[in-house]
Coordinates of C-alpha atoms in Angstrom, one line a residue:
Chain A
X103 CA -25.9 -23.5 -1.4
X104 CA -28.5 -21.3 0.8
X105 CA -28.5 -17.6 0.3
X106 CA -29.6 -15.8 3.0
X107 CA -32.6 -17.4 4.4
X108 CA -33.9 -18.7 0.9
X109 CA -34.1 -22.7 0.5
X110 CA -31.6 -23.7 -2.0
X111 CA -31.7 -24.9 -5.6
X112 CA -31.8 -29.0 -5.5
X113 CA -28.8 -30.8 -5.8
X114 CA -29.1 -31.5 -9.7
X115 CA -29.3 -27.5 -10.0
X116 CA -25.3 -27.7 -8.5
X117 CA -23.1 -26.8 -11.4
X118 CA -20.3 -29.5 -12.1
X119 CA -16.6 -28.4 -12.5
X120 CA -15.4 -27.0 -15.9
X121 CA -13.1 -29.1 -18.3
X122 CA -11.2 -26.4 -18.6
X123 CA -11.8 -24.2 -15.1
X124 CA -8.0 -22.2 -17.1
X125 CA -10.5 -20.7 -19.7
X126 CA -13.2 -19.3 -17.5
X127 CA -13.7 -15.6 -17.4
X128 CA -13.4 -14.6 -13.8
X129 CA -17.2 -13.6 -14.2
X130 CA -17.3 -17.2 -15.6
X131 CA -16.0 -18.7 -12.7
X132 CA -17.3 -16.6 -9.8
X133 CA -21.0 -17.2 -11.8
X134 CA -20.6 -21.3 -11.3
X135 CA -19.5 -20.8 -7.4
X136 CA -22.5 -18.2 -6.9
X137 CA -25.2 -21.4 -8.1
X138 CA -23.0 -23.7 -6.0
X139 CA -20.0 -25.0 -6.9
X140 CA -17.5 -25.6 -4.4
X141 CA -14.3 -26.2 -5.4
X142 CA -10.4 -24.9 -4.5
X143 CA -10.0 -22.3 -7.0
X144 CA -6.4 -23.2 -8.6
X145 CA -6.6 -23.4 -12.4
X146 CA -9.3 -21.0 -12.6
X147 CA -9.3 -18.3 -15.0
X148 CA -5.8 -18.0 -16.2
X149 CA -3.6 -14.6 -16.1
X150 CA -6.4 -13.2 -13.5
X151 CA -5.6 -12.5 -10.1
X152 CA -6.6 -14.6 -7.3
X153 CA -7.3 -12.8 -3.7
X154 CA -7.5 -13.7 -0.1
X155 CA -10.3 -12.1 1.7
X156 CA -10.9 -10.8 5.0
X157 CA -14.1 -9.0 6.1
X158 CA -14.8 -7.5 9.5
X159 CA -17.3 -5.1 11.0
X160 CA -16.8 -1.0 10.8
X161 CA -15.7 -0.6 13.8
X162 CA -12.4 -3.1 13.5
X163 CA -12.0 -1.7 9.9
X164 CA -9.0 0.7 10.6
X165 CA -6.9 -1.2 13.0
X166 CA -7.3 -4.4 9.5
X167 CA -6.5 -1.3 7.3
X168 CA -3.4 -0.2 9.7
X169 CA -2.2 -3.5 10.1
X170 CA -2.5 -4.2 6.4
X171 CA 0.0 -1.2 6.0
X172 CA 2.3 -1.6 8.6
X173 CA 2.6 -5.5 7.2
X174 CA 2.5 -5.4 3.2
X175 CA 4.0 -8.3 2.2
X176 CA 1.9 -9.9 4.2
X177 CA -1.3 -8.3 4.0
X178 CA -1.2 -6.9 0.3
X179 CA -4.4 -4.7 0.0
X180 CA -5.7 -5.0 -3.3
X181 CA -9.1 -3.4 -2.5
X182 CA -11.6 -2.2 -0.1
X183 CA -15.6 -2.3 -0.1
X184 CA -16.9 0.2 1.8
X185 CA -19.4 -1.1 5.2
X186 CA -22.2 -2.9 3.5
X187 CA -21.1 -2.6 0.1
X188 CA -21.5 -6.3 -1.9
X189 CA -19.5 -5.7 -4.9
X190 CA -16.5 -3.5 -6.5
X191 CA -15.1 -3.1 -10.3
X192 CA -12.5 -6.2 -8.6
X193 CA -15.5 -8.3 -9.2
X194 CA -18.0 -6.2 -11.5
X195 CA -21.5 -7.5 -11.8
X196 CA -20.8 -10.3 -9.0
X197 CA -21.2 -10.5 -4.9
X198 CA -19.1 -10.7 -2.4
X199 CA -21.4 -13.0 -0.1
X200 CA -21.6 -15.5 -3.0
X201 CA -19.0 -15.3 -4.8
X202 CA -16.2 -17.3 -3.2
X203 CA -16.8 -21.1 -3.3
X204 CA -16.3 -21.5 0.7
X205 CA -16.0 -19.4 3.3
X206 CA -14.8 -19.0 7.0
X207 CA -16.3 -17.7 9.8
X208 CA -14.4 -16.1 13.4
X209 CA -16.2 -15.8 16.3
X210 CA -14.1 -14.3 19.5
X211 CA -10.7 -15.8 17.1
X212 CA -12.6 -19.1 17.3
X213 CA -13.9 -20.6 13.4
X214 CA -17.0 -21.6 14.0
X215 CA -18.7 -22.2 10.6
X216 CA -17.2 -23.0 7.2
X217 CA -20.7 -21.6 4.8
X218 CA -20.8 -21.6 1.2
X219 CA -22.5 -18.0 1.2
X220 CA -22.7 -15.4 3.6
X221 CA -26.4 -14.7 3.6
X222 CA -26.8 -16.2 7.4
X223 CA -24.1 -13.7 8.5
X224 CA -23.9 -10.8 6.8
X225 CA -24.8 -7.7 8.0
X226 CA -24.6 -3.8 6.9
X227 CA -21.8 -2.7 8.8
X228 CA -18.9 -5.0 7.1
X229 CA -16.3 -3.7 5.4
X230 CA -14.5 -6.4 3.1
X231 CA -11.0 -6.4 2.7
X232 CA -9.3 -8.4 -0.7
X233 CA -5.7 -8.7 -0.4
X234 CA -3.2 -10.2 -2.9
X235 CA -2.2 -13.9 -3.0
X236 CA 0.6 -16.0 -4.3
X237 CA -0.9 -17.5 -7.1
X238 CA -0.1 -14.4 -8.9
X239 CA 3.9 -14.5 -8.2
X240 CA 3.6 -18.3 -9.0
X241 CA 2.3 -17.6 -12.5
X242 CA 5.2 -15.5 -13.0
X243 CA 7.9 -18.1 -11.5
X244 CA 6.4 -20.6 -14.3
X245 CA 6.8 -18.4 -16.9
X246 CA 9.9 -17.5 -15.5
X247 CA 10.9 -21.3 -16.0
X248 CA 11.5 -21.7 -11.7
X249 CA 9.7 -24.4 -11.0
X250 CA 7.1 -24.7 -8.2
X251 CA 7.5 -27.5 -6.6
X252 CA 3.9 -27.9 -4.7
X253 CA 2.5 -27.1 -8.4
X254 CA 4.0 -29.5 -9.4
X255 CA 3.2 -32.2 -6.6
X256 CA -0.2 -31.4 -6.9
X257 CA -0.4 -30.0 -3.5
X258 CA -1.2 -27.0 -1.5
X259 CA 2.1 -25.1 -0.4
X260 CA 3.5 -25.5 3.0
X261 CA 2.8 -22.4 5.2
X262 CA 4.4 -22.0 8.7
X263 CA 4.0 -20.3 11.5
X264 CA 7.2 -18.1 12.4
X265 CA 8.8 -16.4 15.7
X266 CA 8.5 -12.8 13.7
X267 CA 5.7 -10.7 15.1
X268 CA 3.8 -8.8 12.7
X269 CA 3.7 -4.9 13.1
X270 CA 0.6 -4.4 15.7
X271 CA -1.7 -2.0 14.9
X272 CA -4.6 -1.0 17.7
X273 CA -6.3 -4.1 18.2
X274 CA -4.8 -6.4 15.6
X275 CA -1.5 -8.6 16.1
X276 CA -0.2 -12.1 15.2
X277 CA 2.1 -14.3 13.7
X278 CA 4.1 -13.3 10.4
X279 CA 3.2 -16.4 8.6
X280 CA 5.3 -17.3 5.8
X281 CA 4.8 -20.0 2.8
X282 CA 7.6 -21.9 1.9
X283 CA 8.9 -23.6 -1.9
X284 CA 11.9 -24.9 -2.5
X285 CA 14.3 -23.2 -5.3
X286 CA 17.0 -25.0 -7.1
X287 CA 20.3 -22.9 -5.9
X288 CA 21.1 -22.0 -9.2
X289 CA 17.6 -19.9 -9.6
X290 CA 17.2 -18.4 -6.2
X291 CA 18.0 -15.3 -7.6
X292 CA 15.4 -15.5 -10.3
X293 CA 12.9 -16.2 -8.0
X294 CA 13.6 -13.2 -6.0
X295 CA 14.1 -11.0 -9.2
X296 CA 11.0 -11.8 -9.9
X297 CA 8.6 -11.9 -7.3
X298 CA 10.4 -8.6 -6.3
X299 CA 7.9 -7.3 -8.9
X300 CA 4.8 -7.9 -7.8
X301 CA 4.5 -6.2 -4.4
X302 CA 0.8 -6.3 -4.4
X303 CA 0.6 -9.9 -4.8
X304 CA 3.3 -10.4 -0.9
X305 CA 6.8 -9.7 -3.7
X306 CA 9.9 -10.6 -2.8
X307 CA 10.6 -13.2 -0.2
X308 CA 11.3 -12.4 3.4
X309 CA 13.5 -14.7 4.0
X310 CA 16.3 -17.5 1.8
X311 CA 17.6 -20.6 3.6
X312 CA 17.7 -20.8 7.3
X313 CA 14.3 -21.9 8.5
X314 CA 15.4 -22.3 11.9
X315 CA 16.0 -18.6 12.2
X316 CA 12.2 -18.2 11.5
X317 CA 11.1 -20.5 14.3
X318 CA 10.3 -23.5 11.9
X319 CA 12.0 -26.9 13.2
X320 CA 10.5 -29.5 10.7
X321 CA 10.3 -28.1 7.4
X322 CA 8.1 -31.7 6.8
X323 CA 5.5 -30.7 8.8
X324 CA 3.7 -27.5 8.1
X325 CA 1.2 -26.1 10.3
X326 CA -1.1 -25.1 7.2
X327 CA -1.1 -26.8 3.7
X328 CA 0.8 -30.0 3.2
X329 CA 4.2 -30.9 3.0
X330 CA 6.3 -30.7 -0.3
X331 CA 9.1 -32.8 -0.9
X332 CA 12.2 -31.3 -1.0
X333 CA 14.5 -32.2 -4.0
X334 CA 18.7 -32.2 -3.0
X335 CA 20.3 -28.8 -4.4
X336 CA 17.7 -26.7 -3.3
X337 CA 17.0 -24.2 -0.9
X338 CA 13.9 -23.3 1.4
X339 CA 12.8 -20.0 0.2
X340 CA 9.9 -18.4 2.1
X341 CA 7.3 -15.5 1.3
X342 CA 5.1 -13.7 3.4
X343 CA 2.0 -15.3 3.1
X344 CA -2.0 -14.8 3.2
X345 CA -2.4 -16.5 5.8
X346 CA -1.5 -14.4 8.2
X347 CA -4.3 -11.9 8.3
X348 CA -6.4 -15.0 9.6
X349 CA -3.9 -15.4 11.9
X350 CA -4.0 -12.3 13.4
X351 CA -8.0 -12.8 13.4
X352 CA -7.3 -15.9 15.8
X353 CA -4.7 -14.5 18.3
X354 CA -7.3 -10.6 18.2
X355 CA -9.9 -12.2 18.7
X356 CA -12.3 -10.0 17.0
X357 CA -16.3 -10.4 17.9
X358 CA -16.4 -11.4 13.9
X359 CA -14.6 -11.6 11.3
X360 CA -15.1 -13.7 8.4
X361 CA -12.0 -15.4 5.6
X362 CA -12.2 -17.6 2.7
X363 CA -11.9 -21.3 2.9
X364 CA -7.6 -22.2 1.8
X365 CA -7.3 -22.2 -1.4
X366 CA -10.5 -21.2 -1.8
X367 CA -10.2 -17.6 -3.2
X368 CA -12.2 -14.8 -4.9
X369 CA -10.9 -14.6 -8.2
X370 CA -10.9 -10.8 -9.5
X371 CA -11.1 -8.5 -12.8
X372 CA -7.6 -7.6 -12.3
X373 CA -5.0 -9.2 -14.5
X374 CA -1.6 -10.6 -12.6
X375 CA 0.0 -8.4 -15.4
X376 CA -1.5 -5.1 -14.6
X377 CA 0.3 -6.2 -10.8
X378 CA 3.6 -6.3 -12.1
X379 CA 6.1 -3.6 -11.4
X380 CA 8.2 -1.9 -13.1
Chain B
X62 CA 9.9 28.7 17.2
X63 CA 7.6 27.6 20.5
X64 CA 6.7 24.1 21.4
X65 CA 3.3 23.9 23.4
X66 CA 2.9 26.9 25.9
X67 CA 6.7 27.1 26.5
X68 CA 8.7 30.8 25.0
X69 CA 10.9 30.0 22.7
X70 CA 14.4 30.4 22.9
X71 CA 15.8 33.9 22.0
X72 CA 16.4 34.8 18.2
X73 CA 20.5 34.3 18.7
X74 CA 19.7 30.8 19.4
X75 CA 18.0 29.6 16.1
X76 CA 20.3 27.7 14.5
X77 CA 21.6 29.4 11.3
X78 CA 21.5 27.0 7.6
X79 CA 24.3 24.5 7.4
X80 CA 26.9 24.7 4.6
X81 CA 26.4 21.5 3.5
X82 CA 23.0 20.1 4.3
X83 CA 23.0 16.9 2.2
X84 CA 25.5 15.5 4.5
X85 CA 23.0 15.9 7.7
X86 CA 22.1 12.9 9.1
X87 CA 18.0 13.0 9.2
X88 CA 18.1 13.0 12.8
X89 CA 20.7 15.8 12.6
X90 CA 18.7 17.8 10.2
X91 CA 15.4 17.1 12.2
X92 CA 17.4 18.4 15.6
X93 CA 17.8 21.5 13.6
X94 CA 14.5 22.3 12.6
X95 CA 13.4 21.2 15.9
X96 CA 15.6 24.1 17.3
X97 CA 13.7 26.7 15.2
X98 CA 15.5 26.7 11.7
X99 CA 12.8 27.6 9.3
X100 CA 13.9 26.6 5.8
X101 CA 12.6 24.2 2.6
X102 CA 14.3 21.1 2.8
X103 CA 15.3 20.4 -0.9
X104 CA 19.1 19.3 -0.6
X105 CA 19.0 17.6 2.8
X106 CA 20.1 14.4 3.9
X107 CA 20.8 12.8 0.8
X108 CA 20.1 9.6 0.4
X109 CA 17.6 9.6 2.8
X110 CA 13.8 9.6 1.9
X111 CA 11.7 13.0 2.8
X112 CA 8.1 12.5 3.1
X113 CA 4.6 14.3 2.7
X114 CA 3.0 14.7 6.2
X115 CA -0.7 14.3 6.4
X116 CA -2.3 14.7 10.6
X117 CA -6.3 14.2 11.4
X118 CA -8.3 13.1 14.3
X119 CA -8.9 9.8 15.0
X120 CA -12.4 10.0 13.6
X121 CA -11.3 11.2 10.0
X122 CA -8.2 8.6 9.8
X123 CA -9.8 5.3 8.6
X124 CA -11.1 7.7 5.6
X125 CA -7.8 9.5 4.7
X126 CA -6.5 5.6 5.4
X127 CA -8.6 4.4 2.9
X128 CA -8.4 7.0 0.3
X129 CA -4.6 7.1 0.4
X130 CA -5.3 3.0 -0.3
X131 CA -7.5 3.5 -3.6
X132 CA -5.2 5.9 -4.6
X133 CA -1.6 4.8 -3.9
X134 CA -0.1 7.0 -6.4
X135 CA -1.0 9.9 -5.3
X136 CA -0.9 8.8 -2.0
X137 CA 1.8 6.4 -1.1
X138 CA 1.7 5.7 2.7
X139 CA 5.3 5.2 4.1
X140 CA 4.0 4.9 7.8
X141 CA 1.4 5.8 10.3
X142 CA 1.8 6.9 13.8
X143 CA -1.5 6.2 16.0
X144 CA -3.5 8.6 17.7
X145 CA -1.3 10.6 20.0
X146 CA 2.0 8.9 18.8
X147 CA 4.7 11.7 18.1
X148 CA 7.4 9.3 16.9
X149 CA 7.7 6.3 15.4
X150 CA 11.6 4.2 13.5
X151 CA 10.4 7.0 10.7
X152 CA 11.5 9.2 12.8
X153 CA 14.1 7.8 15.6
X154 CA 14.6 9.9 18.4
X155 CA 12.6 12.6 17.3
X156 CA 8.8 14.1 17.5
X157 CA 6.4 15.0 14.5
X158 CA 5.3 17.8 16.6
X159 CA 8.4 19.8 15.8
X160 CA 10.6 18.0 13.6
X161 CA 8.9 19.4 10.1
X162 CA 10.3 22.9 9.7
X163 CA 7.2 24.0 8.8
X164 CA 3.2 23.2 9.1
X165 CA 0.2 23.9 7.6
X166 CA -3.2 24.2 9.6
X167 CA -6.5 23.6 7.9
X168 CA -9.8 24.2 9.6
X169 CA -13.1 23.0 7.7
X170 CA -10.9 22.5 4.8
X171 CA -9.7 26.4 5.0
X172 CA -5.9 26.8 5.4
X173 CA -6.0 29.2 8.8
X174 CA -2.1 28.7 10.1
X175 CA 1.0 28.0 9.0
X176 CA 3.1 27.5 12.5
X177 CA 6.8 26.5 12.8
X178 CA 6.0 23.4 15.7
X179 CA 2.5 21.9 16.2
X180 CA 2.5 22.9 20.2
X181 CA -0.6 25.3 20.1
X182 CA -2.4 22.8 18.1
X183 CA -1.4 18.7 18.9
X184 CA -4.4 16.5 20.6
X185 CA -4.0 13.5 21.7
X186 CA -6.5 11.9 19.2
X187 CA -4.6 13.0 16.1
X188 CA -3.4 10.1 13.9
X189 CA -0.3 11.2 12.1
X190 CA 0.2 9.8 8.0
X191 CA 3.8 10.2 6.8
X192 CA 3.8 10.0 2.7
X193 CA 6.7 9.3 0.0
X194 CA 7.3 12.2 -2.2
X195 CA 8.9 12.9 -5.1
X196 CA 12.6 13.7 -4.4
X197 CA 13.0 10.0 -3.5
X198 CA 12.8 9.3 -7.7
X199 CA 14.0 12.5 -8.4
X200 CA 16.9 11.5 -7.0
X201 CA 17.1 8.3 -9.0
X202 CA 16.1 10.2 -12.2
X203 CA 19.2 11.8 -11.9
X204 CA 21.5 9.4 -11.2
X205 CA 20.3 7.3 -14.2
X206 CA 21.1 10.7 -16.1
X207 CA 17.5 11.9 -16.9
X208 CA 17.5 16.2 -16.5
X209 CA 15.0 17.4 -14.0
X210 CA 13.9 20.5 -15.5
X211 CA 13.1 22.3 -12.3
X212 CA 16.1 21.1 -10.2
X213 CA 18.2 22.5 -12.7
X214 CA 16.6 26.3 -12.5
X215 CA 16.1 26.0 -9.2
X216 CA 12.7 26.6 -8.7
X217 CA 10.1 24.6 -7.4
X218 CA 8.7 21.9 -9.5
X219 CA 5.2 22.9 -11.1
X220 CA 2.2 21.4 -10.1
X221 CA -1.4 21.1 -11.5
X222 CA -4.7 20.3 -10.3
X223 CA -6.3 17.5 -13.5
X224 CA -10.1 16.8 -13.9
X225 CA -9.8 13.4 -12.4
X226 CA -10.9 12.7 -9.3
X227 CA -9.4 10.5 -7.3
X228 CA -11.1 7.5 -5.7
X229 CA -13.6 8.5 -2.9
X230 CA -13.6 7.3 0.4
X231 CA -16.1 7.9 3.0
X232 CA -15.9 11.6 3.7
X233 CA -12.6 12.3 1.8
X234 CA -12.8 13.2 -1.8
X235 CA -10.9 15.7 -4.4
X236 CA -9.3 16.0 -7.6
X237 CA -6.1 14.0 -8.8
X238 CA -3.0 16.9 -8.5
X239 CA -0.1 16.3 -11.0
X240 CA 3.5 17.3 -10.8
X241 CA 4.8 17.8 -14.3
X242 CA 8.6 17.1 -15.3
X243 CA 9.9 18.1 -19.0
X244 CA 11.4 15.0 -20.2
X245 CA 13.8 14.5 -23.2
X246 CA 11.6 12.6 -26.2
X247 CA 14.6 9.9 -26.0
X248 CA 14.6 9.7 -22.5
X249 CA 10.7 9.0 -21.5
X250 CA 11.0 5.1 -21.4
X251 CA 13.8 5.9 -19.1
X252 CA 12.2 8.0 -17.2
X253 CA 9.2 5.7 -17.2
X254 CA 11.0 2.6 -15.9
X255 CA 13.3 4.3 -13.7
X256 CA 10.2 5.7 -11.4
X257 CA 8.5 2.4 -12.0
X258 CA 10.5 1.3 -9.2
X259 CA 9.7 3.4 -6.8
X260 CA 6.0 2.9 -6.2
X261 CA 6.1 4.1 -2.8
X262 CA 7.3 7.4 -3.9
X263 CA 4.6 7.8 -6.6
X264 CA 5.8 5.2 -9.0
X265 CA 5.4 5.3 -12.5
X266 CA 3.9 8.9 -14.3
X267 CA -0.1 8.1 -14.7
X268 CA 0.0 10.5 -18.0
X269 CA 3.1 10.7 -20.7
X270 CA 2.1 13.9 -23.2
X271 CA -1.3 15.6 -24.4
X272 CA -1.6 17.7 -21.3
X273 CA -5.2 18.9 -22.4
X274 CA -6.4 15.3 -21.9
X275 CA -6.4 15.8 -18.3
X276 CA -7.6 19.6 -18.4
X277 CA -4.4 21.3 -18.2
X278 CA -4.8 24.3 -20.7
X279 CA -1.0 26.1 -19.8
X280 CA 1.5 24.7 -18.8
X281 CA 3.2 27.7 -17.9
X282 CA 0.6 28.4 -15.6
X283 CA 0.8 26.0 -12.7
X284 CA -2.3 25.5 -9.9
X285 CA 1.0 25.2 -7.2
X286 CA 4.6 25.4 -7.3
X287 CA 6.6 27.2 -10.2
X288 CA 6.9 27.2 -13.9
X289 CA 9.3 26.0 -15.3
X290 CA 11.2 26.4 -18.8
X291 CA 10.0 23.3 -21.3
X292 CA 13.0 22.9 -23.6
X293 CA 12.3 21.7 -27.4
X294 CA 12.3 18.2 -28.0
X295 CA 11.2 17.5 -24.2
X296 CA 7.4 15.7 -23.9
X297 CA 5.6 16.6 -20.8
X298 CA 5.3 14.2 -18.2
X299 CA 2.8 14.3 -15.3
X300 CA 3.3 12.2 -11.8
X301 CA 0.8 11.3 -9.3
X302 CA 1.4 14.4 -6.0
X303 CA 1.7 14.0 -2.7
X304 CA -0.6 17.9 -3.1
X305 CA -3.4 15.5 -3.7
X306 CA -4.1 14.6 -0.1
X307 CA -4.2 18.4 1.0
X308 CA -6.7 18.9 -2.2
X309 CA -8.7 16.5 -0.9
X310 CA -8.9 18.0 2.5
X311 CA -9.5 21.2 0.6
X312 CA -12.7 19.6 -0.8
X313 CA -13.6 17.3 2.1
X314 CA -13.0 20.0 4.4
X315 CA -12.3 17.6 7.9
X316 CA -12.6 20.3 11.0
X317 CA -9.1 20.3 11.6
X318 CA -6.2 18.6 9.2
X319 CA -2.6 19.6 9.4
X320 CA 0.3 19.0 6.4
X321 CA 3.5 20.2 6.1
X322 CA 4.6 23.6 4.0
X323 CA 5.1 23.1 0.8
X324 CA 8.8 22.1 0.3
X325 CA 9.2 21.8 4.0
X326 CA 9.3 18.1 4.3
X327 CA 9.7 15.6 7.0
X328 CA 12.9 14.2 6.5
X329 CA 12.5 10.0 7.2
X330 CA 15.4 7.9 8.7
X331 CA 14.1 5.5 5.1
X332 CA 16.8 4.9 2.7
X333 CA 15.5 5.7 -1.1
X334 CA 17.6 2.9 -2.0
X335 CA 15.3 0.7 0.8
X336 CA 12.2 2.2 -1.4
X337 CA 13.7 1.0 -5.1
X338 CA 11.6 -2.7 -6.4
X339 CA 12.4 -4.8 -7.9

């Protein structure tokens, strides 16, 4: 991993994954990604809140911030670092250029780099966005006894593109893009009961059964993740997902913006408890 | 009432106070104010939720944006109408220029007009912010049976200025403002869960008792508002207020800012019952 235009350390300095990646504190984890591990981020740090990232320069800043508003489930704002700022009490002591294990990079809506820091591209006028993710509400289904199936699998979940425009907002508009698990019929209204309480992290679902209404013809073939396989008696339940700020980043067409990796995700401070309404 | 440079119509044509205003539709109770009825909108359109109304130039909104984000209690953004927008499915039909029955002008953060329409004043950069308020979860308070001191006299509910500041954001800044409600010792955790589910109305109380903790030396003295009798055995209970935003514009002192009147609300086509989580 290079930061900024430093050399970086030599391979043997790369950290090797944890035994147990559950245990780390997220200061832990985001510490082993800043000297160079790269790694999707599932299993880390247990009971702490995983975020999707989105960072963009000053003067795109409102219209991210307006459609963040006007689409919530979708775009959950957890936090905001002010233009140039590195670091927040979401990730205290730790840097936002360094701290993710993989990023993404938008040119003109086009990814055109895929860095494990930022130093090459950062500059003083970005303003970072961290919006809620689903590995929050899944922590709660599990504990709720709902199973995940994609957890379960050992898979990423099955995201789709669907025929619902988001809310514009000035220069930003896109896609709703929506994750999908499949929930046995007799817990549907579990999963809804309670996911309903954690609106920061995209809450309840947006939509139960019926994919074709959304646009989606082949529930087997995502357009982001992998497939899941489907077990008879239950029934395609689909969230708002993360996704969909990126999305909107590729049909804008911003000059720059810059994402984290999938499933590559900063992991915060904040505790999926502290998340949970009422 | 005048709208722009147009007279208004003649004083036999304001429209006189309805007998029984709950049963307005919003769009029939925004017609009326529209027409020139001056008059606090406490008892109006129930069911429906009314809403803090917060107007700057384009140049000040990603700030107030952002500050209404780090502090979403005080704060709770329902909807934004972009710069020049005087309408939006908050509003169906009608036009935030003259559908509040009453304004508030601030200049430099110094209150200078209080106007019945916004005609003399509307520019077309002026980015409108329409903001839950509390009589959505009073509402539900007293349908799950907890006593709302102040609704009961009939005064005002009292409101305090604490020594905590809210969140900064760029240029906006200013202290957290509390609305305190007299709650029944047995009927706190109630009370508690009950406005828990409203987070887009305030949410949950951010202090329960020990009014000194958050520089409050008399209760019976409120910074806005009205007393209001504490009965024995009741425990103070402070709420996040949508008078924050127009403290902070107090502070921040933005070259123009509008609000609404105290108790002169926007009434919102929103359904509480659309605001309630889980």
């Amino acid at each position: 991993m290079t930061h900024g235009t430093q050399p970086g350390p030599a391979a043997s300095g790369t950290p090797t994954a944890p035994a147990a990646p559950g245990r780390l504190s997220p200061a832990e984890a985001r510490a082993l990604f800043r000297a160079g591990l790269v790694t999707p981020t599932a299993g880390y740090s247990d009971g702490y809140a995983q975020a999707n990232l989105l960072i963009v320069p000053k003067a795109q800043a409102f219209d991210v911030l307006l459609f963040a508003q006007r689409n919530p489930k979708a775009c959950p704002v957890l936090g905001v670092l002010d233009a140039g700022e590195t670091s927040s009490e979401l990730l205290a002591g730790g840097d936002i250029r360094t701290d993710v294990p993989r990023y993404t990079v938008y040119e003109d809506g086009v990814l055109v780099d895929s860095p494990t820091d930022l130093g090459a591209v950062w500059r003083e006028d970005l303003v970072t966005f961290i919006l809620g993710c689903s590995f929050s509400f899944e922590a709660a289904l599990r504990e709720g006894d709902v199973p995940v199936a994609h957890i379960e699998q050992g898979v990423n979940v099955p995201m789709f593109r669907t025929n619902r425009a988001c809310a514009p907002a000035g220069s930003m508009s896109g896609p709703l893009v929506v994750s999908m698990r499949p929930i046995p019929a007799s817990q549907v209204a579990d999963a809804v009961r309670i996911t309903s309480r954690y609106p920061a992290v995209h809450g309840a679902p947006v939509h139960v059964g019926d994919p074709e209404a959304l646009g989606i013809e082949d529930l087997s073939r995502p357009d982001f993740g992998d497939p899941v396989q489907i077990a008879a008696g239950t029934v395609p339940v689909f969230w708002a997902c993360g996704v969909t700020p990126q999305a909107a980043v590729m049909q804008s067409k911003p000059a720059l913006a810059i994402g984290h990796a999938p499933g590559h995700m900063l992991i915060t401070d904040l505790k999926n408890s502290a998340l949970q309404l009422p």
